[in-house]
XYZ file of C-alpha atoms in Angstrom:
310
model
C 86.853 -71.696 -18.374
C 86.057 -75.599 -17.261
C 86.836 -74.224 -13.800
C 84.573 -71.576 -13.860
C 81.873 -73.543 -15.260
C 82.273 -76.033 -12.670
C 82.318 -73.557 -9.715
C 79.186 -72.022 -11.245
C 77.065 -74.879 -11.992
C 77.818 -76.513 -8.416
C 76.483 -73.173 -6.671
C 73.679 -72.605 -9.427
C 72.435 -76.150 -9.226
C 72.263 -76.459 -5.669
C 70.466 -73.198 -5.223
C 67.977 -74.343 -7.545
C 67.400 -77.666 -5.982
C 66.721 -75.703 -2.855
C 64.253 -73.484 -4.413
C 62.377 -76.437 -6.247
C 62.293 -78.555 -3.044
C 60.831 -75.446 -1.394
C 57.845 -75.524 -3.814
C 57.476 -79.151 -4.292
C 58.510 -80.479 -0.636
C 56.948 -77.693 1.476
C 55.837 -79.897 4.270
C 59.330 -81.322 4.814
C 61.108 -78.107 4.850
C 62.455 -78.105 8.041
C 63.732 -81.698 8.122
C 65.421 -81.051 4.582
C 67.035 -77.850 5.879
C 68.454 -79.779 9.026
C 69.666 -82.656 6.786
C 71.643 -80.615 4.328
C 73.225 -78.526 6.841
C 74.294 -81.324 8.729
C 75.425 -83.034 5.652
C 77.474 -79.950 4.754
C 78.528 -78.306 8.008
C 78.994 -81.276 10.413
C 80.309 -84.255 7.596
C 81.341 -83.498 4.122
C 83.454 -80.101 4.860
C 84.871 -81.127 8.012
C 86.128 -84.818 6.534
C 87.419 -82.950 3.620
C 89.586 -80.791 5.710
C 90.798 -83.732 7.557
C 91.864 -85.715 4.595
C 93.669 -82.578 3.091
C 95.637 -81.587 6.214
C 96.792 -85.522 6.570
C 98.671 -85.037 3.477
C 99.576 -81.163 3.752
C 103.495 -80.796 4.243
C 103.165 -78.523 7.521
C 105.437 -75.448 7.997
C 104.280 -75.038 11.724
C 105.795 -71.485 12.337
C 104.327 -70.124 9.361
C 100.630 -71.691 9.838
C 100.606 -69.470 13.051
C 99.797 -66.321 10.751
C 97.138 -67.835 8.955
C 94.375 -67.207 11.537
C 95.865 -63.971 12.072
C 95.491 -62.838 8.466
C 91.936 -64.638 8.177
C 90.932 -62.531 11.448
C 92.573 -59.345 9.995
C 90.504 -59.792 6.591
C 87.106 -60.246 8.344
C 87.697 -57.359 10.649
C 88.733 -55.465 7.780
C 85.623 -56.305 6.066
C 83.562 -55.112 9.113
C 85.312 -51.469 8.613
C 84.324 -51.439 4.980
C 80.772 -52.225 6.007
C 80.828 -49.755 8.843
C 82.019 -46.659 6.254
C 79.297 -47.826 3.655
C 76.621 -47.489 6.676
C 78.253 -44.306 7.784
C 77.911 -42.914 3.919
C 74.516 -43.847 3.617
C 73.593 -42.592 6.979
C 71.867 -45.701 7.874
C 69.729 -46.063 10.771
C 70.718 -48.359 13.734
C 68.466 -51.401 12.359
C 70.441 -51.059 9.024
C 73.712 -50.289 10.094
C 73.694 -53.361 12.455
C 73.157 -55.324 9.068
C 75.492 -53.549 6.849
C 78.482 -53.280 9.084
C 78.583 -57.148 10.173
C 77.392 -58.072 6.499
C 81.074 -56.622 5.300
C 82.879 -59.262 7.567
C 80.606 -61.969 7.101
C 82.236 -63.715 3.921
C 81.407 -67.049 2.652
C 85.074 -68.872 3.453
C 83.496 -72.268 3.937
C 81.429 -73.479 1.523
C 81.813 -71.316 -1.346
C 85.563 -70.162 -0.358
C 86.630 -73.640 0.109
C 85.668 -74.909 -3.132
C 87.050 -72.086 -5.145
C 90.289 -72.493 -3.576
C 90.287 -76.184 -4.018
C 89.355 -75.786 -7.817
C 91.813 -73.223 -8.567
C 94.809 -73.987 -6.177
C 94.218 -77.860 -5.395
C 93.957 -80.005 -2.386
C 97.231 -78.424 -0.276
C 95.789 -74.839 -0.585
C 92.493 -76.402 0.372
C 93.871 -77.655 3.617
C 94.784 -74.190 4.738
C 91.670 -72.467 4.406
C 90.364 -73.605 7.880
C 93.461 -72.338 9.538
C 92.817 -68.799 7.775
C 88.813 -69.282 9.538
C 90.028 -70.644 12.727
C 88.782 -67.580 14.457
C 85.910 -66.761 12.243
C 83.168 -68.345 14.857
C 84.912 -65.907 17.526
C 84.657 -63.160 15.680
C 81.205 -64.067 14.508
C 79.379 -64.584 17.765
C 81.873 -62.919 20.073
C 82.040 -59.569 18.132
C 79.334 -59.310 14.952
C 76.461 -60.563 16.682
C 77.196 -58.661 19.816
C 77.378 -55.329 17.978
C 73.937 -56.073 15.868
C 72.314 -57.194 19.389
C 73.291 -53.423 20.440
C 70.622 -52.032 17.946
C 67.799 -54.631 18.793
C 64.564 -53.585 20.824
C 64.187 -57.207 21.941
C 65.084 -58.282 25.330
C 66.347 -61.326 27.403
C 67.687 -62.903 24.195
C 69.108 -66.353 24.951
C 72.548 -67.125 23.730
C 74.509 -70.183 23.140
C 77.598 -70.612 24.720
C 80.520 -70.564 21.690
C 82.120 -73.915 22.408
C 78.810 -75.736 22.272
C 78.333 -74.580 18.626
C 77.958 -78.111 16.720
C 79.786 -76.402 13.689
C 82.594 -75.351 15.621
C 83.187 -78.419 17.545
C 83.115 -80.523 14.261
C 85.696 -78.312 12.250
C 87.710 -78.466 15.642
C 87.749 -82.160 15.639
C 88.579 -82.439 12.081
C 91.554 -80.057 12.518
C 92.813 -81.834 15.545
C 92.296 -85.254 13.694
C 93.955 -84.163 10.734
C 96.853 -82.725 12.462
C 97.495 -86.091 14.367
C 97.426 -87.908 11.238
C 99.816 -85.745 9.707
C 102.574 -85.981 12.276
C 102.381 -90.066 12.435
C 104.078 -92.299 9.841
C 100.921 -93.273 8.267
C 100.922 -92.304 4.477
C 97.486 -91.268 3.507
C 96.402 -93.638 0.421
C 96.349 -91.782 -3.007
C 92.684 -92.814 -3.432
C 91.503 -90.427 -0.933
C 92.424 -87.520 -3.186
C 89.617 -88.964 -5.064
C 87.251 -88.604 -2.550
C 88.103 -85.256 -1.447
C 87.395 -84.247 -4.821
C 83.737 -85.648 -4.073
C 83.354 -83.999 -0.761
C 84.331 -80.918 -1.405
C 81.565 -80.071 -4.186
C 79.137 -82.025 -2.170
C 79.621 -79.851 0.606
C 79.153 -76.490 -1.332
C 76.279 -78.117 -3.175
C 74.413 -79.000 0.053
C 74.687 -75.633 1.453
C 73.700 -73.852 -1.506
C 70.428 -76.175 -0.970
C 69.933 -74.804 2.221
C 70.169 -71.257 0.953
C 67.625 -72.346 -2.058
C 65.087 -73.365 0.657
C 64.855 -70.103 2.504
C 65.667 -67.632 0.057
C 62.999 -65.336 -1.420
C 63.682 -63.382 -4.890
C 62.005 -60.582 -3.732
C 64.958 -59.677 -2.157
C 66.935 -58.417 -4.886
C 64.715 -55.509 -5.640
C 64.906 -54.231 -1.683
C 67.978 -51.859 -1.011
C 69.754 -52.415 -4.086
C 71.763 -49.396 -4.075
C 73.099 -49.772 -0.323
C 73.639 -53.441 -1.282
C 75.612 -52.733 -4.388
C 77.649 -50.220 -2.486
C 78.680 -52.524 -0.123
C 79.556 -55.403 -2.474
C 81.641 -53.354 -4.851
C 83.409 -52.004 -1.831
C 84.160 -55.255 -0.193
C 84.767 -56.977 -3.656
C 87.499 -54.134 -4.653
C 89.230 -53.074 -1.438
C 89.116 -56.408 0.706
C 91.462 -58.374 -1.901
C 94.206 -55.308 -1.642
C 93.897 -55.316 1.866
C 94.433 -59.100 1.873
C 97.425 -58.834 -0.302
C 99.390 -56.183 1.760
C 98.284 -58.159 5.103
C 100.319 -61.258 4.021
C 103.089 -58.963 2.500
C 103.448 -57.403 5.750
C 103.787 -60.174 7.794
C 106.471 -61.707 5.463
C 104.179 -64.650 4.216
C 104.303 -63.871 0.429
C 106.709 -66.564 -0.365
C 105.214 -69.354 1.889
C 104.423 -72.456 0.469
C 105.553 -70.956 -2.714
C 103.272 -68.190 -2.722
C 100.065 -70.100 -1.685
C 99.419 -68.651 1.504
C 99.543 -65.197 -0.869
C 97.134 -66.843 -3.417
C 94.577 -68.102 -0.752
C 94.423 -64.737 1.265
C 93.351 -62.902 -1.734
C 91.019 -65.335 -3.154
C 89.281 -65.827 0.303
C 89.012 -61.840 0.501
C 86.689 -62.066 -3.195
C 84.221 -64.429 -1.538
C 80.810 -63.014 -1.187
C 78.585 -62.119 1.916
C 77.995 -65.412 4.067
C 74.071 -66.347 4.151
C 74.744 -66.290 7.770
C 74.196 -62.304 7.365
C 70.363 -63.242 7.551
C 70.858 -64.765 11.158
C 71.393 -61.884 13.172
C 68.760 -60.000 11.014
C 66.143 -62.370 11.982
C 67.156 -62.910 15.632
C 67.372 -59.228 16.679
C 64.180 -58.018 14.308
C 66.736 -55.880 12.082
C 66.118 -55.083 8.550
C 66.113 -58.555 7.260
C 65.153 -56.980 3.718
C 68.380 -55.372 3.573
C 70.239 -58.424 4.599
C 68.499 -60.187 1.740
C 69.604 -57.732 -0.489
C 73.297 -57.531 0.346
C 73.524 -61.316 0.285
C 71.964 -61.517 -3.536
C 73.877 -58.670 -4.675
C 77.183 -59.607 -3.089
C 76.586 -63.305 -4.805
C 75.772 -61.665 -8.075
C 78.647 -59.318 -8.076
C 81.083 -62.391 -7.243
C 79.588 -64.367 -10.073
C 80.447 -61.771 -12.808
C 83.860 -61.468 -11.306
C 84.649 -64.982 -10.709
C 86.111 -65.451 -14.406
C 88.605 -62.642 -13.770
C 90.125 -64.268 -10.549
C 92.484 -66.678 -12.446
C 94.440 -63.506 -13.822
C 95.622 -62.663 -10.293
C 96.832 -66.207 -9.639
C 99.106 -66.545 -12.093
């Protein structure tokens, strides 16, 4: 119960802080948003990943499967979102939101925190490998899919390799792996550092969410959002389980890979779902609703996660 309360408090307090700042510091919102995003995505999360990989006992041949499994989970989520959009017979500007929303999964901020709290630092170190190809799927497939339904023309795109978040995570993975293969032993006190960095990264990202979120989104398209959230929450962990079993990795790291994969599959829709809706002038209210409903379903289900991690 203390684990659940800790995760819930980090998420809730970060979100409420963002909402308070939105009302009290409206003239500096852009600067605050820039700082909290930088703190989480380019400092605390990459640094904690580097420190965690440093101490991980690497079983290299097994690690090859992790990005494959992680990518398959994301693509399975897209399939679930696409089926939900077809069942509701949604028009293009809404289908372009719901189908990608099934794949947009909060592995980084919330997923990493949940894995760290439930399974420990070694499990946390493996999470970036599950999401290694996440940026490629997001910006190489999901964003172009959403763009197909946009009426806007001549949209300027940034090269994938120029994305600062991707660069920071790649640097963290590389440095962590280099330290891991050397004979330099990580000092024990770094464990205390990561126990602060990981919740701090999630807290910072939730402040960013609180800065831009508006509560009227809850009442918009709630049926579609609920259908997507429940379908994703119930089907994706089962798919993740069978993916790990079929690849023969169920016993890897004493079952840790299986547990991580299932936990990742239960994560809510990531706030990035708002971005393509905003860029391509799609149904932004529906994107907001999907994020809210998925987050609520996640919080309701959170106390039950420990039952299938035994």
